[in-house]
Amino acid sequence: MSHLVLDGLTKRFGSFTAVEAMDLSVERGEFVSLLGPSGCGKTTTLQMIAGFVPVDSGTIRLDGSDLGPVAPNRRGLGIVFQSYALFPHMTVAENIAFGLEMRDVPRAERDARTRAAMELVGLKGFADRYPRRMSGGQQQRVALARALVIRPALLLLDEPLSNLDAKLREEMQGELRQIQRSVGTTTILVTHDQHEAMALSDRIVLMNQGRIEQIGAPDAVYDRPASAFVASFLGKTNVLRGTADGRGAVAIGDLVLALAGAGSGPVQLAVRPERLVLAEQGLGARITSRVFQGTHWLLGAESAAGPVMLMRANDGLPVPKEGEAVHLRFAPADAALLPGGVSA
Amino acid sequence: MSLASSERSAPFLLTGPALMVFLGLVIVPLGMTVLLSFYDWGQYKGIVPEFTLKNWIEVFTDSYFFEIFLRTFRIALLVTLATMLIGVPEAYILNRMSPAWRSGFLLVVIGPLLVSVVARTLGWALLLGSTGIVNQALIGMGLIAQPLPFMFTETGVVIALVHVLMPFMILAVWASLQRLDPQIENAALSLGAGTLTIWRRVILPQIVPGILSGAIIVFSLAASAFASPAIIGGRRLKVAATLAYDEFLNTLNWPLGAAVASLLLIALVLITVGSNRLIERRYAQVFE
Ligand SMILES: Nc1ncnc2c1ncn2[C@@H]1O[C@H](COP(=O)(O)OP(=O)(O)O)[C@@H](O)[C@H]1O
Ligand SMILES: [Mg+2]
């Protein structure tokens, strides 16, 4: 049985559906990210799990028992807010100990656990600081320690790193992942940052307009996007138009590939720029732009199947110039068949 | 004039006009009032510009004055406590309202400030009189047999002042509530705190500076209020402000009136500056 199960979770604000019939199972110790553009219902989902936002329909089960009737202050979940929501009138130690105090943990144990939590997040020696006197990264650590010290059944993180600058964010990503591994708390992270989701998660839940688009491991979702939305939201991607002949072959311009499940008629394929390669023959294209990016060149081209982008490693070999005619190809395994024909 | 010296004098030149107004309209009359309080006065000789401590000795030794000052500060304290008790929850509720409702109710709250003191206080006189609506309603409901004396009592003055000064408390508390992190209650909730604990441990400590600054404003305005005590308190129920007024305009003992006014001012300055210091020291490290 899964640790956390969302079943048909739905939330409406008036006539607007923020989260629609969401199904999700999270295993114990797993790190799952809810990823999607702003306004797609990630925070609302998290707040329903936390109990801050009432559920319209559907259930939330934690270890098999329904969380619905449990008040938010009895759920025992650890939450890190985007703004951190630290108590500004309490010191770091008082902030972290607050949850233990609410649980009537005896003084000695409370102090010991507070100290351990501060050590875990690298805040040794900050016990008597007030949050206002700390940097964003340090405040973030206090928030994390405050949420973890109560040994929550679930750790819920709502865009915890979005207020940090890029360099610090990357540092904290690594640290967050390492801390989560060491304590083993089942974690749900809400983010709109695809790199963050891919770097941290065991599985990514891609959301769009209140619905789940795809669930899977980061590399699986990246390599095999289930929809045009996923393909375009996660990294750069090319959407190529082709025609299936109904016997398992798809023609994209002059390139013919064997693709199982293509059916017949017009199809759309998603191919990552790094999987498109220059070849002697294949899909005819003309280079329209050429940008040097250090480790590679980013080439733009106009092909018979639509505009494409491709990456060409900076390996010392000549790189086609703008206006040059080239041929492109890719392995059938590198193409994801998008549903919905050529509508998009 | 060298550049350096013109740069140094710029601030003085720029603030000059405002400074002149302040000096001419506030500091000079104030100084003259204090000076006046040391002058002599007699029924037949009038004001005599001779230095004497007579007025101050009278103000400090006559139990009549002591009683009036005691009443003034008792009323101010009661008004402050009442505005706190009502205003803090009201500000909190206001802060939780949806924006559309909030702007409507905010207008209701600030309403008293938009009506002239005299009109508002006369309204209270009509409501609180022995044949006023409040008494008639209470008698009609059979709760009381005799009308309650509101007019010319401290209770009446306190009620009227609470009404007038409530906006100052609510706005001060509301300002500090708006500085709270919108997720702070959810954070406390997720850590296991109940509603009361959240209020006591998380919300209240953060808005104490707002409550105290509201209290300082309300206290000083209540202690120096003139119109409401004059209309509702009447002739007999004097407070410091109406006392000074009477000494100036009825008895014509200006020096004594000046001593009363100066004492009220000094007491208020000491109380407000003192409590402000206290707040700043207590909350310095938490709220910059
Ligand atoms: N209390 C609310 N009242 C009305 N609409 C809301 C409320 N909370 C969220 N929404 C709407 O629900 C949608 C999803 O919001 P949210 O879950 O915060 O998105 P995300 O966190 O993915 O950016 C948004 O369009 C937002 O405007
Ligand atoms: Mg959000």
PDB file of N, CA, C and O in Angstrom, chain B residues 17-70:
ATOM      1  N   PRO B  17      10.910  77.225   6.161  1.00  0.00           N
ATOM      2  CA  PRO B  17       9.501  77.632   6.224  1.00  0.00           C
ATOM      3  C   PRO B  17       8.688  76.789   7.202  1.00  0.00           C
ATOM      4  O   PRO B  17       7.962  77.338   8.041  1.00  0.00           O
ATOM      5  N   ALA B  18       8.838  75.457   7.107  1.00  0.00           N
ATOM      6  CA  ALA B  18       8.087  74.580   8.001  1.00  0.00           C
ATOM      7  C   ALA B  18       8.490  74.836   9.445  1.00  0.00           C
ATOM      8  O   ALA B  18       7.660  74.857  10.358  1.00  0.00           O
ATOM      9  N   LEU B  19       9.805  75.064   9.636  1.00  0.00           N
ATOM     10  CA  LEU B  19      10.320  75.308  10.976  1.00  0.00           C
ATOM     11  C   LEU B  19       9.725  76.585  11.560  1.00  0.00           C
ATOM     12  O   LEU B  19       9.366  76.646  12.739  1.00  0.00           O
ATOM     13  N   MET B  20       9.603  77.617  10.704  1.00  0.00           N
ATOM     14  CA  MET B  20       9.037  78.890  11.154  1.00  0.00           C
ATOM     15  C   MET B  20       7.591  78.706  11.603  1.00  0.00           C
ATOM     16  O   MET B  20       7.182  79.217  12.643  1.00  0.00           O
ATOM     17  N   VAL B  21       6.827  77.966  10.803  1.00  0.00           N
ATOM     18  CA  VAL B  21       5.425  77.716  11.151  1.00  0.00           C
ATOM     19  C   VAL B  21       5.355  76.984  12.482  1.00  0.00           C
ATOM     20  O   VAL B  21       4.588  77.334  13.381  1.00  0.00           O
ATOM     21  N   PHE B  22       6.197  75.948  12.599  1.00  0.00           N
ATOM     22  CA  PHE B  22       6.202  75.151  13.817  1.00  0.00           C
ATOM     23  C   PHE B  22       6.562  76.017  15.027  1.00  0.00           C
ATOM     24  O   PHE B  22       5.908  75.982  16.063  1.00  0.00           O
ATOM     25  N   LEU B  23       7.614  76.811  14.850  1.00  0.00           N
ATOM     26  CA  LEU B  23       8.057  77.687  15.943  1.00  0.00           C
ATOM     27  C   LEU B  23       6.971  78.695  16.301  1.00  0.00           C
ATOM     28  O   LEU B  23       6.612  78.856  17.470  1.00  0.00           O
ATOM     29  N   GLY B  24       6.434  79.347  15.259  1.00  0.00           N
ATOM     30  CA  GLY B  24       5.496  80.437  15.488  1.00  0.00           C
ATOM     31  C   GLY B  24       4.167  79.966  16.035  1.00  0.00           C
ATOM     32  O   GLY B  24       3.566  80.643  16.869  1.00  0.00           O
ATOM     33  N   LEU B  25       3.717  78.801  15.575  1.00  0.00           N
ATOM     34  CA  LEU B  25       2.368  78.371  15.943  1.00  0.00           C
ATOM     35  C   LEU B  25       2.340  77.351  17.075  1.00  0.00           C
ATOM     36  O   LEU B  25       1.301  77.142  17.685  1.00  0.00           O
ATOM     37  N   VAL B  26       3.447  76.692  17.341  1.00  0.00           N
ATOM     38  CA  VAL B  26       3.428  75.673  18.386  1.00  0.00           C
ATOM     39  C   VAL B  26       4.355  76.039  19.545  1.00  0.00           C
ATOM     40  O   VAL B  26       3.919  76.175  20.689  1.00  0.00           O
ATOM     41  N   ILE B  27       5.624  76.207  19.224  1.00  0.00           N
ATOM     42  CA  ILE B  27       6.605  76.367  20.290  1.00  0.00           C
ATOM     43  C   ILE B  27       6.418  77.676  21.051  1.00  0.00           C
ATOM     44  O   ILE B  27       6.383  77.693  22.288  1.00  0.00           O
ATOM     45  N   VAL B  28       6.239  78.783  20.316  1.00  0.00           N
ATOM     46  CA  VAL B  28       6.127  80.085  20.995  1.00  0.00           C
ATOM     47  C   VAL B  28       4.887  80.163  21.901  1.00  0.00           C
ATOM     48  O   VAL B  28       5.004  80.493  23.078  1.00  0.00           O
ATOM     49  N   PRO B  29       3.675  79.799  21.387  1.00  0.00           N
ATOM     50  CA  PRO B  29       2.508  79.826  22.270  1.00  0.00           C
ATOM     51  C   PRO B  29       2.673  78.895  23.466  1.00  0.00           C
ATOM     52  O   PRO B  29       2.254  79.221  24.579  1.00  0.00           O
ATOM     53  N   LEU B  30       3.306  77.743  23.206  1.00  0.00           N
ATOM     54  CA  LEU B  30       3.511  76.780  24.285  1.00  0.00           C
ATOM     55  C   LEU B  30       4.406  77.389  25.355  1.00  0.00           C
ATOM     56  O   LEU B  30       4.123  77.311  26.564  1.00  0.00           O
ATOM     57  N   GLY B  31       5.496  77.993  24.907  1.00  0.00           N
ATOM     58  CA  GLY B  31       6.417  78.641  25.842  1.00  0.00           C
ATOM     59  C   GLY B  31       5.707  79.745  26.611  1.00  0.00           C
ATOM     60  O   GLY B  31       5.887  79.896  27.826  1.00  0.00           O
ATOM     61  N   MET B  32       4.867  80.500  25.906  1.00  0.00           N
ATOM     62  CA  MET B  32       4.159  81.590  26.571  1.00  0.00           C
ATOM     63  C   MET B  32       3.175  81.065  27.606  1.00  0.00           C
ATOM     64  O   MET B  32       2.987  81.659  28.672  1.00  0.00           O
ATOM     65  N   THR B  33       2.551  79.910  27.271  1.00  0.00           N
ATOM     66  CA  THR B  33       1.619  79.302  28.229  1.00  0.00           C
ATOM     67  C   THR B  33       2.355  78.896  29.497  1.00  0.00           C
ATOM     68  O   THR B  33       1.897  79.148  30.620  1.00  0.00           O
ATOM     69  N   VAL B  34       3.511  78.241  29.291  1.00  0.00           N
ATOM     70  CA  VAL B  34       4.289  77.808  30.452  1.00  0.00           C
ATOM     71  C   VAL B  34       4.714  79.033  31.273  1.00  0.00           C
ATOM     72  O   VAL B  34       4.613  79.051  32.504  1.00  0.00           O
ATOM     73  N   LEU B  35       5.142  80.084  30.563  1.00  0.00           N
ATOM     74  CA  LEU B  35       5.571  81.312  31.241  1.00  0.00           C
ATOM     75  C   LEU B  35       4.410  81.901  32.044  1.00  0.00           C
ATOM     76  O   LEU B  35       4.555  82.293  33.203  1.00  0.00           O
ATOM     77  N   LEU B  36       3.247  81.881  31.396  1.00  0.00           N
ATOM     78  CA  LEU B  36       2.047  82.440  32.014  1.00  0.00           C
ATOM     79  C   LEU B  36       1.715  81.741  33.323  1.00  0.00           C
ATOM     80  O   LEU B  36       1.206  82.356  34.266  1.00  0.00           O
ATOM     81  N   SER B  37       2.015  80.440  33.375  1.00  0.00           N
ATOM     82  CA  SER B  37       1.647  79.672  34.561  1.00  0.00           C
ATOM     83  C   SER B  37       2.443  80.119  35.789  1.00  0.00           C
ATOM     84  O   SER B  37       2.112  79.746  36.905  1.00  0.00           O
ATOM     85  N   PHE B  38       3.497  80.913  35.567  1.00  0.00           N
ATOM     86  CA  PHE B  38       4.284  81.405  36.703  1.00  0.00           C
ATOM     87  C   PHE B  38       3.917  82.845  37.067  1.00  0.00           C
ATOM     88  O   PHE B  38       4.563  83.458  37.900  1.00  0.00           O
ATOM     89  N   TYR B  39       2.886  83.385  36.425  1.00  0.00           N
ATOM     90  CA  TYR B  39       2.453  84.751  36.732  1.00  0.00           C
ATOM     91  C   TYR B  39       1.457  84.748  37.880  1.00  0.00           C
ATOM     92  O   TYR B  39       0.820  83.753  38.178  1.00  0.00           O
ATOM     93  N   ASP B  40       1.321  85.926  38.483  1.00  0.00           N
ATOM     94  CA  ASP B  40       0.387  86.069  39.604  1.00  0.00           C
ATOM     95  C   ASP B  40      -0.964  86.507  39.049  1.00  0.00           C
ATOM     96  O   ASP B  40      -1.076  87.036  37.950  1.00  0.00           O
ATOM     97  N   TRP B  41      -2.023  86.249  39.833  1.00  0.00           N
ATOM     98  CA  TRP B  41      -3.361  86.660  39.413  1.00  0.00           C
ATOM     99  C   TRP B  41      -4.196  86.973  40.649  1.00  0.00           C
ATOM    100  O   TRP B  41      -4.083  86.325  41.676  1.00  0.00           O
ATOM    101  N   GLY B  42      -5.006  87.986  40.542  1.00  0.00           N
ATOM    102  CA  GLY B  42      -5.904  88.308  41.649  1.00  0.00           C
ATOM    103  C   GLY B  42      -7.246  88.742  41.105  1.00  0.00           C
ATOM    104  O   GLY B  42      -7.347  89.218  39.967  1.00  0.00           O
ATOM    105  N   GLN B  43      -8.288  88.538  41.912  1.00  0.00           N
ATOM    106  CA  GLN B  43      -9.662  88.859  41.498  1.00  0.00           C
ATOM    107  C   GLN B  43      -9.765  90.278  40.943  1.00  0.00           C
ATOM    108  O   GLN B  43     -10.402  90.518  39.942  1.00  0.00           O
ATOM    109  N   TYR B  44      -9.075  91.216  41.612  1.00  0.00           N
ATOM    110  CA  TYR B  44      -9.225  92.622  41.237  1.00  0.00           C
ATOM    111  C   TYR B  44      -8.032  93.171  40.482  1.00  0.00           C
ATOM    112  O   TYR B  44      -8.165  94.079  39.683  1.00  0.00           O
ATOM    113  N   LYS B  45      -6.840  92.573  40.752  1.00  0.00           N
ATOM    114  CA  LYS B  45      -5.672  93.129  40.071  1.00  0.00           C
ATOM    115  C   LYS B  45      -5.413  92.482  38.710  1.00  0.00           C
ATOM    116  O   LYS B  45      -4.635  92.994  37.914  1.00  0.00           O
ATOM    117  N   GLY B  46      -6.102  91.340  38.416  1.00  0.00           N
ATOM    118  CA  GLY B  46      -5.888  90.673  37.129  1.00  0.00           C
ATOM    119  C   GLY B  46      -4.539  89.980  37.067  1.00  0.00           C
ATOM    120  O   GLY B  46      -3.981  89.602  38.107  1.00  0.00           O
ATOM    121  N   ILE B  47      -4.021  89.815  35.843  1.00  0.00           N
ATOM    122  CA  ILE B  47      -2.753  89.109  35.669  1.00  0.00           C
ATOM    123  C   ILE B  47      -1.597  90.052  35.975  1.00  0.00           C
ATOM    124  O   ILE B  47      -1.517  91.154  35.428  1.00  0.00           O
ATOM    125  N   VAL B  48      -0.715  89.616  36.871  1.00  0.00           N
ATOM    126  CA  VAL B  48       0.444  90.425  37.217  1.00  0.00           C
ATOM    127  C   VAL B  48       1.700  89.654  36.813  1.00  0.00           C
ATOM    128  O   VAL B  48       1.918  88.549  37.294  1.00  0.00           O
ATOM    129  N   PRO B  49       2.505  90.214  35.900  1.00  0.00           N
ATOM    130  CA  PRO B  49       3.696  89.481  35.454  1.00  0.00           C
ATOM    131  C   PRO B  49       4.791  89.451  36.511  1.00  0.00           C
ATOM    132  O   PRO B  49       5.832  90.072  36.375  1.00  0.00           O
ATOM    133  N   GLU B  50       4.515  88.735  37.586  1.00  0.00           N
ATOM    134  CA  GLU B  50       5.509  88.564  38.645  1.00  0.00           C
ATOM    135  C   GLU B  50       5.710  87.088  38.869  1.00  0.00           C
ATOM    136  O   GLU B  50       4.731  86.331  38.931  1.00  0.00           O
ATOM    137  N   PHE B  51       6.961  86.679  39.012  1.00  0.00           N
ATOM    138  CA  PHE B  51       7.214  85.249  39.149  1.00  0.00           C
ATOM    139  C   PHE B  51       6.669  84.731  40.475  1.00  0.00           C
ATOM    140  O   PHE B  51       6.954  85.270  41.536  1.00  0.00           O
ATOM    141  N   THR B  52       5.837  83.665  40.348  1.00  0.00           N
ATOM    142  CA  THR B  52       5.335  83.029  41.552  1.00  0.00           C
ATOM    143  C   THR B  52       5.068  81.559  41.278  1.00  0.00           C
ATOM    144  O   THR B  52       4.758  81.176  40.148  1.00  0.00           O
ATOM    145  N   LEU B  53       5.212  80.735  42.309  1.00  0.00           N
ATOM    146  CA  LEU B  53       4.923  79.304  42.153  1.00  0.00           C
ATOM    147  C   LEU B  53       3.513  78.986  42.626  1.00  0.00           C
ATOM    148  O   LEU B  53       3.097  77.829  42.659  1.00  0.00           O
ATOM    149  N   LYS B  54       2.794  80.022  42.999  1.00  0.00           N
ATOM    150  CA  LYS B  54       1.469  79.898  43.595  1.00  0.00           C
ATOM    151  C   LYS B  54       0.543  78.945  42.820  1.00  0.00           C
ATOM    152  O   LYS B  54      -0.058  78.042  43.396  1.00  0.00           O
ATOM    153  N   ASN B  55       0.459  79.160  41.478  1.00  0.00           N
ATOM    154  CA  ASN B  55      -0.458  78.344  40.667  1.00  0.00           C
ATOM    155  C   ASN B  55      -0.082  76.870  40.704  1.00  0.00           C
ATOM    156  O   ASN B  55      -0.935  75.999  40.823  1.00  0.00           O
ATOM    157  N   TRP B  56       1.220  76.617  40.592  1.00  0.00           N
ATOM    158  CA  TRP B  56       1.678  75.235  40.582  1.00  0.00           C
ATOM    159  C   TRP B  56       1.442  74.596  41.945  1.00  0.00           C
ATOM    160  O   TRP B  56       1.038  73.435  42.023  1.00  0.00           O
ATOM    161  N   ILE B  57       1.690  75.368  43.005  1.00  0.00           N
ATOM    162  CA  ILE B  57       1.456  74.827  44.341  1.00  0.00           C
ATOM    163  C   ILE B  57      -0.020  74.498  44.528  1.00  0.00           C
ATOM    164  O   ILE B  57      -0.383  73.435  45.033  1.00  0.00           O
ATOM    165  N   GLU B  58      -0.856  75.399  44.007  1.00  0.00           N
ATOM    166  CA  GLU B  58      -2.298  75.173  44.124  1.00  0.00           C
ATOM    167  C   GLU B  58      -2.710  73.911  43.359  1.00  0.00           C
ATOM    168  O   GLU B  58      -3.454  73.066  43.861  1.00  0.00           O
ATOM    169  N   VAL B  59      -2.211  73.796  42.131  1.00  0.00           N
ATOM    170  CA  VAL B  59      -2.573  72.632  41.306  1.00  0.00           C
ATOM    171  C   VAL B  59      -2.135  71.335  41.977  1.00  0.00           C
ATOM    172  O   VAL B  59      -2.844  70.334  41.957  1.00  0.00           O
ATOM    173  N   PHE B  60      -0.945  71.379  42.626  1.00  0.00           N
ATOM    174  CA  PHE B  60      -0.427  70.141  43.207  1.00  0.00           C
ATOM    175  C   PHE B  60      -1.005  69.839  44.576  1.00  0.00           C
ATOM    176  O   PHE B  60      -0.982  68.689  45.006  1.00  0.00           O
ATOM    177  N   THR B  61      -1.514  70.861  45.295  1.00  0.00           N
ATOM    178  CA  THR B  61      -1.953  70.602  46.662  1.00  0.00           C
ATOM    179  C   THR B  61      -3.470  70.529  46.804  1.00  0.00           C
ATOM    180  O   THR B  61      -3.978  69.797  47.650  1.00  0.00           O
ATOM    181  N   ASP B  62      -4.208  71.261  45.987  1.00  0.00           N
ATOM    182  CA  ASP B  62      -5.667  71.270  46.120  1.00  0.00           C
ATOM    183  C   ASP B  62      -6.242  69.940  45.639  1.00  0.00           C
ATOM    184  O   ASP B  62      -6.000  69.513  44.510  1.00  0.00           O
ATOM    185  N   SER B  63      -7.006  69.270  46.502  1.00  0.00           N
ATOM    186  CA  SER B  63      -7.534  67.958  46.135  1.00  0.00           C
ATOM    187  C   SER B  63      -8.538  68.063  44.985  1.00  0.00           C
ATOM    188  O   SER B  63      -8.790  67.101  44.284  1.00  0.00           O
ATOM    189  N   TYR B  64      -9.096  69.259  44.790  1.00  0.00           N
ATOM    190  CA  TYR B  64     -10.028  69.482  43.686  1.00  0.00           C
ATOM    191  C   TYR B  64      -9.337  69.190  42.353  1.00  0.00           C
ATOM    192  O   TYR B  64      -9.860  68.475  41.501  1.00  0.00           O
ATOM    193  N   PHE B  65      -8.125  69.737  42.211  1.00  0.00           N
ATOM    194  CA  PHE B  65      -7.377  69.508  40.974  1.00  0.00           C
ATOM    195  C   PHE B  65      -6.923  68.061  40.866  1.00  0.00           C
ATOM    196  O   PHE B  65      -6.950  67.461  39.803  1.00  0.00           O
ATOM    197  N   PHE B  66      -6.517  67.520  42.011  1.00  0.00           N
ATOM    198  CA  PHE B  66      -6.064  66.141  42.018  1.00  0.00           C
ATOM    199  C   PHE B  66      -7.178  65.222  41.512  1.00  0.00           C
ATOM    200  O   PHE B  66      -6.965  64.345  40.677  1.00  0.00           O
ATOM    201  N   GLU B  67      -8.384  65.505  42.016  1.00  0.00           N
ATOM    202  CA  GLU B  67      -9.531  64.685  41.633  1.00  0.00           C
ATOM    203  C   GLU B  67      -9.783  64.764  40.123  1.00  0.00           C
ATOM    204  O   GLU B  67     -10.042  63.759  39.463  1.00  0.00           O
ATOM    205  N   ILE B  68      -9.685  65.988  39.599  1.00  0.00           N
ATOM    206  CA  ILE B  68      -9.949  66.163  38.165  1.00  0.00           C
ATOM    207  C   ILE B  68      -8.884  65.463  37.309  1.00  0.00           C
ATOM    208  O   ILE B  68      -9.202  64.781  36.337  1.00  0.00           O
ATOM    209  N   PHE B  69      -7.623  65.598  37.709  1.00  0.00           N
ATOM    210  CA  PHE B  69      -6.570  64.916  36.954  1.00  0.00           C
ATOM    211  C   PHE B  69      -6.720  63.399  37.061  1.00  0.00           C
ATOM    212  O   PHE B  69      -6.516  62.665  36.097  1.00  0.00           O
ATOM    213  N   LEU B  70      -7.085  62.947  38.247  1.00  0.00           N
ATOM    214  CA  LEU B  70      -7.293  61.519  38.444  1.00  0.00           C
ATOM    215  C   LEU B  70      -8.401  61.038  37.513  1.00  0.00           C
ATOM    216  O   LEU B  70      -8.270  60.017  36.828  1.00  0.00           O
TER     217      LEU B  70
END
